[in-house]
């Protein structure tokens, strides 16, 4: 097997780290470390272990930054009568830095000590990597703010720390799921059978059998599988208001924790089909209703079956049954409470009119009960 090394890229931080691009050619079967089909698992295991190390690197950087800032705050008076640490604004910054460091230290210790011992170790290490790397950047910025313009001088080393810190969130593939996303959409288990092609196959079909995709809304936990329909000409139906809001939210990063640009290509590779009706009869027995609130263009889907009656998929208008039954909205995930209440009242009327069965966006119990009740509905 030949392993040609490309040039080592010049970096702004981590100058002592060697990270050449490597390309493997002419594999020999006895030299591979995983059989065909098992490579992803090996790579994931490697990144899981290194995630804990990134957490440790971030903690060390935060500790160094805190110690530098604390020493400066105790000794510099800014030509006043007392050290600046006695000022509330500086003390607050130091407190934030210390909390970030100690919280990251505890999480990293838990992550690294659990590797190979407990089932949730992988999740904890990724959380440590994301939390610590994101907070390391903020910690350095807070240190710079505490010191002021002098922090820009080379002798204070804040520039070096910042150059190193900004790399941590993009190590090992990057924090594509930022802390806000991880809090809202915790992935407790995601196996190969949960991927969209496998899930469709388990139902007795192939993903190539899909003739159209209906998007209730475009949050990342609902639209993340659209990559399977790139360059297939399969129509993706979504309300115009939702499409515009998603593009704005991802493009400006105003909704960075909810929408991602990865699955919102505007180059024609996805066959977007938008509509602006408040009610769209997509085909016989399938009607889409605009129900804003959770997002501006969220649509629920009404399906009328000849034998089993009417079903209403609410998507994330209601995450779980309690949102519907107790009128509990979703807190900061809600974009318009008045619209959410209007949509809720509309769905209640629709349910009474058709004696419909309601399927909520993230309610495992409701979904499991329907699956166990019958093998299929018609």
Tab-separated table of C-alpha atoms in Angstrom:
chain	number	residue	atom	x	y	z
A	1	UNK	CA	0.000	0.000	0.000
A	2	UNK	CA	1.352	3.424	-0.946
A	3	UNK	CA	0.773	6.398	1.351
A	4	UNK	CA	1.693	9.656	-0.409
A	5	UNK	CA	1.815	12.661	1.928
A	6	UNK	CA	0.625	16.041	0.720
A	7	UNK	CA	2.004	19.339	1.978
A	8	UNK	CA	1.415	20.130	5.627
A	9	UNK	CA	-0.998	23.109	5.702
A	10	UNK	CA	0.104	26.301	7.435
A	11	UNK	CA	-2.196	27.093	10.369
A	12	UNK	CA	-2.812	30.195	12.479
A	13	UNK	CA	-2.795	28.199	15.712
A	14	UNK	CA	-1.465	24.904	17.074
A	15	UNK	CA	1.781	25.573	15.233
A	16	UNK	CA	3.541	22.539	16.693
A	17	UNK	CA	0.873	20.138	15.423
A	18	UNK	CA	1.533	18.178	12.256
A	19	UNK	CA	-1.596	17.637	10.203
A	20	UNK	CA	-0.649	16.609	6.668
A	21	UNK	CA	-3.253	15.465	4.197
A	22	UNK	CA	-2.875	11.738	3.556
A	23	UNK	CA	-4.216	9.713	0.657
A	24	UNK	CA	-4.131	5.907	0.686
A	25	UNK	CA	-3.720	4.010	-2.575
A	26	UNK	CA	-3.445	0.385	-3.681
A	27	UNK	CA	-4.876	-1.288	-0.611
A	28	UNK	CA	-3.826	-4.795	0.354
A	29	UNK	CA	-6.577	-6.790	2.054
A	30	UNK	CA	-4.406	-7.986	4.934
A	31	UNK	CA	-3.434	-4.398	5.791
A	32	UNK	CA	-6.907	-2.961	6.300
A	33	UNK	CA	-8.105	-2.362	9.862
A	34	UNK	CA	-11.795	-2.940	9.134
A	35	UNK	CA	-13.781	-5.090	6.764
A	36	UNK	CA	-15.924	-3.431	4.085
A	37	UNK	CA	-18.949	-1.842	5.714
A	38	UNK	CA	-17.329	-1.536	9.143
A	39	UNK	CA	-15.169	1.491	8.417
A	40	UNK	CA	-17.685	4.018	9.699
A	41	UNK	CA	-17.806	2.286	13.079
A	42	UNK	CA	-14.004	2.336	13.387
A	43	UNK	CA	-13.811	6.012	12.452
A	44	UNK	CA	-16.621	6.886	14.860
A	45	UNK	CA	-14.803	5.100	17.683
A	46	UNK	CA	-11.620	7.041	16.919
A	47	UNK	CA	-13.425	10.372	16.889
A	48	UNK	CA	-15.251	9.471	20.100
A	49	UNK	CA	-12.007	8.939	21.987
A	50	UNK	CA	-10.415	12.071	20.561
A	51	UNK	CA	-13.483	14.124	21.493
A	52	UNK	CA	-12.588	13.667	25.145
A	53	UNK	CA	-9.041	14.818	24.400
A	54	UNK	CA	-10.332	17.974	22.727
A	55	UNK	CA	-12.338	18.628	25.884
A	56	UNK	CA	-9.161	18.299	27.947
A	57	UNK	CA	-7.269	20.630	25.603
A	58	UNK	CA	-10.037	23.202	25.933
A	59	UNK	CA	-10.013	22.963	29.735
A	60	UNK	CA	-6.243	23.471	29.819
A	61	UNK	CA	-6.571	26.502	27.576
A	62	UNK	CA	-9.339	27.983	29.733
A	63	UNK	CA	-7.283	27.417	32.872
A	64	UNK	CA	-4.277	29.159	31.326
A	65	UNK	CA	-6.427	32.079	30.193
A	66	UNK	CA	-8.071	32.421	33.597
A	67	UNK	CA	-4.745	32.383	35.438
A	68	UNK	CA	-3.298	35.035	33.117
A	69	UNK	CA	-6.333	37.254	33.520
A	70	UNK	CA	-6.520	36.778	37.285
A	71	UNK	CA	-2.856	37.686	37.687
A	72	UNK	CA	-3.336	40.822	35.599
A	73	UNK	CA	-6.507	41.836	37.450
A	74	UNK	CA	-4.776	41.494	40.821
A	75	UNK	CA	-1.767	43.594	39.827
A	76	UNK	CA	-3.044	46.298	37.465
A	77	UNK	CA	-4.842	49.371	38.822
A	78	UNK	CA	-5.448	51.204	35.535
A	79	UNK	CA	-3.884	54.207	37.307
A	80	UNK	CA	-6.525	53.969	39.986
A	81	UNK	CA	-6.222	53.390	43.703
A	82	UNK	CA	-6.977	49.662	43.726
A	83	UNK	CA	-6.511	46.615	41.484
A	84	UNK	CA	-9.170	46.208	38.808
A	85	UNK	CA	-10.261	42.877	40.297
A	86	UNK	CA	-12.190	44.933	42.848
A	87	UNK	CA	-14.378	46.271	40.034
A	88	UNK	CA	-17.633	44.376	39.582
A	89	UNK	CA	-17.421	44.178	35.793
A	90	UNK	CA	-13.964	42.580	35.882
A	91	UNK	CA	-14.922	40.248	38.718
A	92	UNK	CA	-17.989	39.116	36.768
A	93	UNK	CA	-15.841	38.226	33.760
A	94	UNK	CA	-13.447	36.248	35.956
A	95	UNK	CA	-16.357	34.402	37.554
A	96	UNK	CA	-17.713	33.446	34.127
A	97	UNK	CA	-14.289	32.230	33.016
A	98	UNK	CA	-13.850	30.154	36.163
A	99	UNK	CA	-17.300	28.594	35.832
A	100	UNK	CA	-16.682	27.666	32.203
A	101	UNK	CA	-13.369	26.067	33.112
A	102	UNK	CA	-14.598	24.087	36.116
A	103	UNK	CA	-17.789	22.906	34.407
A	104	UNK	CA	-15.730	21.791	31.433
A	105	UNK	CA	-13.235	20.052	33.705
A	106	UNK	CA	-15.974	18.057	35.446
A	107	UNK	CA	-17.657	17.069	32.189
A	108	UNK	CA	-14.356	16.066	30.565
A	109	UNK	CA	-13.365	13.999	33.590
A	110	UNK	CA	-16.704	12.198	33.484
A	111	UNK	CA	-16.406	11.634	29.734
A	112	UNK	CA	-12.869	10.268	29.773
A	113	UNK	CA	-13.400	8.105	32.848
A	114	UNK	CA	-16.521	6.523	31.349
A	115	UNK	CA	-14.974	5.486	28.022
A	116	UNK	CA	-15.181	1.735	27.600
A	117	UNK	CA	-17.132	1.318	30.831
A	118	UNK	CA	-20.673	2.637	30.393
A	119	UNK	CA	-23.048	2.661	27.383
A	120	UNK	CA	-23.530	6.440	27.362
A	121	UNK	CA	-19.775	7.137	27.245
A	122	UNK	CA	-19.775	8.129	23.571
A	123	UNK	CA	-22.539	10.667	24.063
A	124	UNK	CA	-20.786	12.159	27.092
A	125	UNK	CA	-17.466	12.546	25.275
A	126	UNK	CA	-19.114	14.364	22.386
A	127	UNK	CA	-20.940	16.633	24.817
A	128	UNK	CA	-17.619	17.364	26.532
A	129	UNK	CA	-15.985	18.217	23.229
A	130	UNK	CA	-18.785	20.526	22.139
A	131	UNK	CA	-19.266	22.234	25.501
A	132	UNK	CA	-15.582	22.745	26.276
A	133	UNK	CA	-14.465	23.827	22.806
A	134	UNK	CA	-17.260	26.379	22.459
A	135	UNK	CA	-16.630	27.734	25.947
A	136	UNK	CA	-12.875	27.951	25.407
A	137	UNK	CA	-13.420	30.547	22.689
A	138	UNK	CA	-15.754	32.541	24.926
A	139	UNK	CA	-13.343	32.268	27.843
A	140	UNK	CA	-10.494	33.840	25.856
A	141	UNK	CA	-12.762	36.623	24.626
A	142	UNK	CA	-13.817	37.335	28.209
A	143	UNK	CA	-10.171	37.450	29.251
A	144	UNK	CA	-9.434	39.930	26.480
A	145	UNK	CA	-12.375	42.076	27.567
A	146	UNK	CA	-11.149	42.059	31.163
A	147	UNK	CA	-7.610	43.109	30.248
A	148	UNK	CA	-8.644	45.575	27.581
A	149	UNK	CA	-6.576	46.873	24.697
A	150	UNK	CA	-3.335	45.641	26.277
A	151	UNK	CA	-4.484	42.094	25.549
A	152	UNK	CA	-3.723	42.806	21.894
A	153	UNK	CA	-0.026	43.097	22.696
A	154	UNK	CA	1.947	40.008	21.720
A	155	UNK	CA	3.571	39.696	25.147
A	156	UNK	CA	0.223	38.960	26.789
A	157	UNK	CA	-0.309	35.818	24.673
A	158	UNK	CA	-4.076	36.267	24.306
A	159	UNK	CA	-3.709	36.226	20.536
A	160	UNK	CA	-1.941	32.876	20.732
A	161	UNK	CA	-4.660	31.461	22.975
A	162	UNK	CA	-7.406	32.742	20.691
A	163	UNK	CA	-5.779	31.262	17.589
A	164	UNK	CA	-5.599	27.915	19.361
A	165	UNK	CA	-9.112	28.153	20.801
A	166	UNK	CA	-10.917	28.884	17.540
A	167	UNK	CA	-9.648	25.590	16.135
A	168	UNK	CA	-11.136	23.447	18.898
A	169	UNK	CA	-14.797	23.665	17.761
A	170	UNK	CA	-13.829	22.488	14.258
A	171	UNK	CA	-11.596	19.606	15.330
A	172	UNK	CA	-12.820	16.121	14.373
A	173	UNK	CA	-15.433	17.231	11.874
A	174	UNK	CA	-16.561	20.301	13.758
A	175	UNK	CA	-19.357	21.108	16.163
A	176	UNK	CA	-22.047	20.891	13.539
A	177	UNK	CA	-24.492	20.474	16.397
A	178	UNK	CA	-23.812	23.465	18.603
A	179	UNK	CA	-24.650	23.430	22.342
A	180	UNK	CA	-28.131	24.825	21.758
A	181	UNK	CA	-28.860	22.081	19.238
A	182	UNK	CA	-27.483	19.380	21.513
A	183	UNK	CA	-29.721	20.559	24.356
A	184	UNK	CA	-32.852	20.556	22.217
A	185	UNK	CA	-32.189	17.435	20.156
A	186	UNK	CA	-30.175	15.027	22.324
A	187	UNK	CA	-29.312	11.907	20.375
A	188	UNK	CA	-29.526	9.070	22.870
A	189	UNK	CA	-29.175	6.282	20.318
A	190	UNK	CA	-28.671	6.354	16.571
A	191	UNK	CA	-27.936	3.044	14.910
A	192	UNK	CA	-27.715	2.115	11.202
A	193	UNK	CA	-31.334	0.921	11.246
A	194	UNK	CA	-32.452	4.435	12.173
A	195	UNK	CA	-31.128	5.978	8.973
A	196	UNK	CA	-33.803	6.911	6.471
A	197	UNK	CA	-33.000	4.318	3.758
A	198	UNK	CA	-32.921	1.524	6.349
A	199	UNK	CA	-36.144	2.692	8.011
A	200	UNK	CA	-37.949	2.738	4.668
A	201	UNK	CA	-36.559	-0.686	3.821
A	202	UNK	CA	-37.829	-2.046	7.144
A	203	UNK	CA	-41.324	-1.014	6.043
A	204	UNK	CA	-40.967	-3.141	2.917
A	205	UNK	CA	-39.971	-0.434	0.461
A	206	UNK	CA	-36.872	1.126	-1.030
A	207	UNK	CA	-35.941	4.784	-0.781
A	208	UNK	CA	-36.023	4.859	-4.586
A	209	UNK	CA	-39.763	4.138	-4.346
A	210	UNK	CA	-40.371	7.559	-2.768
A	211	UNK	CA	-42.316	9.710	-5.225
A	212	UNK	CA	-42.590	12.880	-3.121
A	213	UNK	CA	-41.543	14.295	0.255
A	214	UNK	CA	-43.814	16.463	2.412
A	215	UNK	CA	-42.039	18.670	4.936
A	216	UNK	CA	-44.114	19.866	7.882
A	217	UNK	CA	-41.308	22.301	8.684
A	218	UNK	CA	-37.578	22.542	8.041
A	219	UNK	CA	-35.928	22.335	11.457
A	220	UNK	CA	-32.757	20.278	11.310
A	221	UNK	CA	-34.214	17.297	13.190
A	222	UNK	CA	-36.896	16.953	10.502
A	223	UNK	CA	-35.118	17.965	7.306
A	224	UNK	CA	-31.744	16.356	7.941
A	225	UNK	CA	-32.492	13.388	5.657
A	226	UNK	CA	-33.085	15.448	2.538
A	227	UNK	CA	-29.574	14.679	1.312
A	228	UNK	CA	-30.924	11.325	0.122
A	229	UNK	CA	-33.005	13.161	-2.480
A	230	UNK	CA	-30.287	15.326	-3.970
A	231	UNK	CA	-30.323	15.238	-7.775
A	232	UNK	CA	-33.248	12.794	-7.845
A	233	UNK	CA	-35.963	15.218	-9.024
A	234	UNK	CA	-38.221	13.956	-6.216
A	235	UNK	CA	-40.481	16.923	-5.328
A	236	UNK	CA	-40.036	18.363	-1.820
A	237	UNK	CA	-43.290	20.029	-0.754
A	238	UNK	CA	-43.015	22.786	1.852
A	239	UNK	CA	-44.961	25.944	2.577
A	240	UNK	CA	-43.506	29.091	1.050
A	241	UNK	CA	-43.370	30.884	4.418
A	242	UNK	CA	-41.415	28.019	5.958
A	243	UNK	CA	-38.966	27.866	3.074
A	244	UNK	CA	-38.284	31.602	3.189
A	245	UNK	CA	-37.914	31.602	6.968
A	246	UNK	CA	-35.566	28.603	6.908
A	247	UNK	CA	-33.323	30.190	4.269
A	248	UNK	CA	-33.250	33.437	6.229
A	249	UNK	CA	-32.597	31.659	9.529
A	250	UNK	CA	-29.748	29.567	8.136
A	251	UNK	CA	-28.271	32.278	5.934
A	252	UNK	CA	-28.099	34.936	8.644
A	253	UNK	CA	-27.468	32.440	11.479
A	254	UNK	CA	-30.352	34.060	13.314
A	255	UNK	CA	-31.797	30.553	13.766
A	256	UNK	CA	-28.487	28.698	13.887
A	257	UNK	CA	-29.724	26.226	16.482
A	258	UNK	CA	-32.761	25.283	14.389
A	259	UNK	CA	-31.889	25.449	10.683
A	260	UNK	CA	-28.718	24.434	8.858
A	261	UNK	CA	-27.670	25.449	5.332
A	262	UNK	CA	-26.489	21.905	4.566
A	263	UNK	CA	-29.934	20.696	3.549
A	264	UNK	CA	-31.162	23.983	2.026
A	265	UNK	CA	-29.334	24.086	-1.323
A	266	UNK	CA	-30.561	26.672	-3.794
A	267	UNK	CA	-28.671	25.301	-6.790
A	268	UNK	CA	-31.474	23.086	-8.067
A	269	UNK	CA	-30.081	19.878	-6.592
A	270	UNK	CA	-33.277	19.536	-4.534
A	271	UNK	CA	-36.616	19.848	-6.287
A	272	UNK	CA	-38.286	22.364	-3.965
A	273	UNK	CA	-42.036	22.719	-4.510
A	274	UNK	CA	-43.478	25.542	-2.412
A	275	UNK	CA	-47.105	26.559	-1.982
A	276	UNK	CA	-48.721	29.542	-0.281
A	277	UNK	CA	-52.237	28.222	0.349
A	278	UNK	CA	-53.524	27.901	3.899
A	279	UNK	CA	-54.988	24.552	2.816
A	280	UNK	CA	-53.623	22.349	0.058
A	281	UNK	CA	-55.285	19.149	-1.163
A	282	UNK	CA	-52.104	17.529	-2.359
A	283	UNK	CA	-53.871	14.423	-3.596
A	284	UNK	CA	-56.975	12.389	-2.789
A	285	UNK	CA	-57.057	11.812	0.955
A	286	UNK	CA	-54.044	13.996	1.852
A	287	UNK	CA	-54.558	17.620	2.892
A	288	UNK	CA	-51.959	20.022	4.261
A	289	UNK	CA	-53.035	22.813	6.634
A	290	UNK	CA	-50.910	25.842	7.491
A	291	UNK	CA	-50.563	26.000	11.297
A	292	UNK	CA	-47.983	28.656	12.220
A	293	UNK	CA	-46.655	29.179	15.713
A	294	UNK	CA	-43.769	26.810	16.261
A	295	UNK	CA	-42.429	28.120	12.954
A	296	UNK	CA	-43.999	30.651	10.558
A	297	UNK	CA	-44.757	28.073	7.877
A	298	UNK	CA	-45.398	24.851	9.774
A	299	UNK	CA	-48.015	22.612	8.155
A	300	UNK	CA	-49.891	19.687	9.634
A	301	UNK	CA	-50.971	16.766	7.465
A	302	UNK	CA	-54.463	15.278	7.426
A	303	UNK	CA	-54.764	11.781	5.956
A	304	UNK	CA	-58.213	10.272	5.388
A	305	UNK	CA	-58.110	6.468	5.206
A	306	UNK	CA	-61.203	4.555	4.000
A	307	UNK	CA	-61.113	1.903	6.743
A	308	UNK	CA	-59.213	3.358	9.700
A	309	UNK	CA	-60.478	6.911	9.474
A	310	UNK	CA	-58.608	10.201	9.711
A	311	UNK	CA	-55.106	10.748	11.063
A	312	UNK	CA	-53.498	14.123	11.739
A	313	UNK	CA	-49.727	14.457	11.834
A	314	UNK	CA	-49.089	17.623	13.831
A	315	UNK	CA	-45.301	17.573	13.390
A	316	UNK	CA	-43.856	19.993	15.991
A	317	UNK	CA	-46.956	22.092	16.513
A	318	UNK	CA	-47.114	19.608	19.402
A	319	UNK	CA	-43.937	17.777	20.346
A	320	UNK	CA	-45.733	15.495	22.798
A	321	UNK	CA	-49.283	14.768	23.925
A	322	UNK	CA	-49.057	17.199	26.860
A	323	UNK	CA	-48.524	20.151	24.504
A	324	UNK	CA	-51.917	19.403	22.970
A	325	UNK	CA	-53.928	18.263	25.962
A	326	UNK	CA	-52.679	20.893	28.429
A	327	UNK	CA	-52.100	23.801	26.039
A	328	UNK	CA	-48.423	23.790	26.986
A	329	UNK	CA	-46.396	25.593	24.337
A	330	UNK	CA	-42.710	24.832	23.755
A	331	UNK	CA	-41.046	27.769	25.494
A	332	UNK	CA	-38.251	29.426	23.525
A	333	UNK	CA	-38.841	27.017	20.627
A	334	UNK	CA	-42.072	28.893	19.976
A	335	UNK	CA	-41.943	31.756	17.487
A	336	UNK	CA	-45.471	33.186	17.827
A	337	UNK	CA	-47.641	32.272	20.817
A	338	UNK	CA	-50.825	33.876	19.451
A	339	UNK	CA	-50.480	31.964	16.183
A	340	UNK	CA	-49.705	28.781	18.107
A	341	UNK	CA	-52.927	29.101	20.100
A	342	UNK	CA	-54.940	29.815	16.941
A	343	UNK	CA	-53.413	26.752	15.278
A	344	UNK	CA	-54.089	24.647	18.371
A	345	UNK	CA	-57.757	25.631	18.376
A	346	UNK	CA	-57.990	24.865	14.657
A	347	UNK	CA	-56.529	21.378	15.167
A	348	UNK	CA	-58.977	20.719	18.006
A	349	UNK	CA	-61.885	21.593	15.720
A	350	UNK	CA	-60.445	19.446	12.947
A	351	UNK	CA	-60.020	16.515	15.322
A	352	UNK	CA	-63.621	16.765	16.532
A	353	UNK	CA	-64.968	17.105	13.001
A	354	UNK	CA	-63.264	13.934	11.754
A	355	UNK	CA	-62.839	12.032	15.065
A	356	UNK	CA	-59.209	11.981	14.026
A	357	UNK	CA	-56.277	10.169	15.600
A	358	UNK	CA	-53.504	12.647	16.356
A	359	UNK	CA	-49.828	11.783	15.922
A	360	UNK	CA	-47.475	14.196	17.685
A	361	UNK	CA	-44.045	15.241	16.477
A	362	UNK	CA	-41.835	13.602	19.127
A	363	UNK	CA	-44.104	11.457	21.288
A	364	UNK	CA	-42.574	7.979	21.417
A	365	UNK	CA	-45.398	6.512	23.499
A	366	UNK	CA	-48.114	7.546	21.055
A	367	UNK	CA	-46.156	6.292	18.062
A	368	UNK	CA	-45.272	2.993	19.726
A	369	UNK	CA	-48.888	2.378	20.734
A	370	UNK	CA	-50.076	2.853	17.145
A	371	UNK	CA	-47.384	0.514	15.824
A	372	UNK	CA	-48.274	-2.175	18.353
A	373	UNK	CA	-51.997	-1.824	17.740
A	374	UNK	CA	-51.906	-2.818	14.060
A	375	UNK	CA	-49.248	-3.849	11.541
A	376	UNK	CA	-50.603	-1.284	9.071
A	377	UNK	CA	-53.494	1.132	8.588
A	378	UNK	CA	-55.620	1.495	5.490
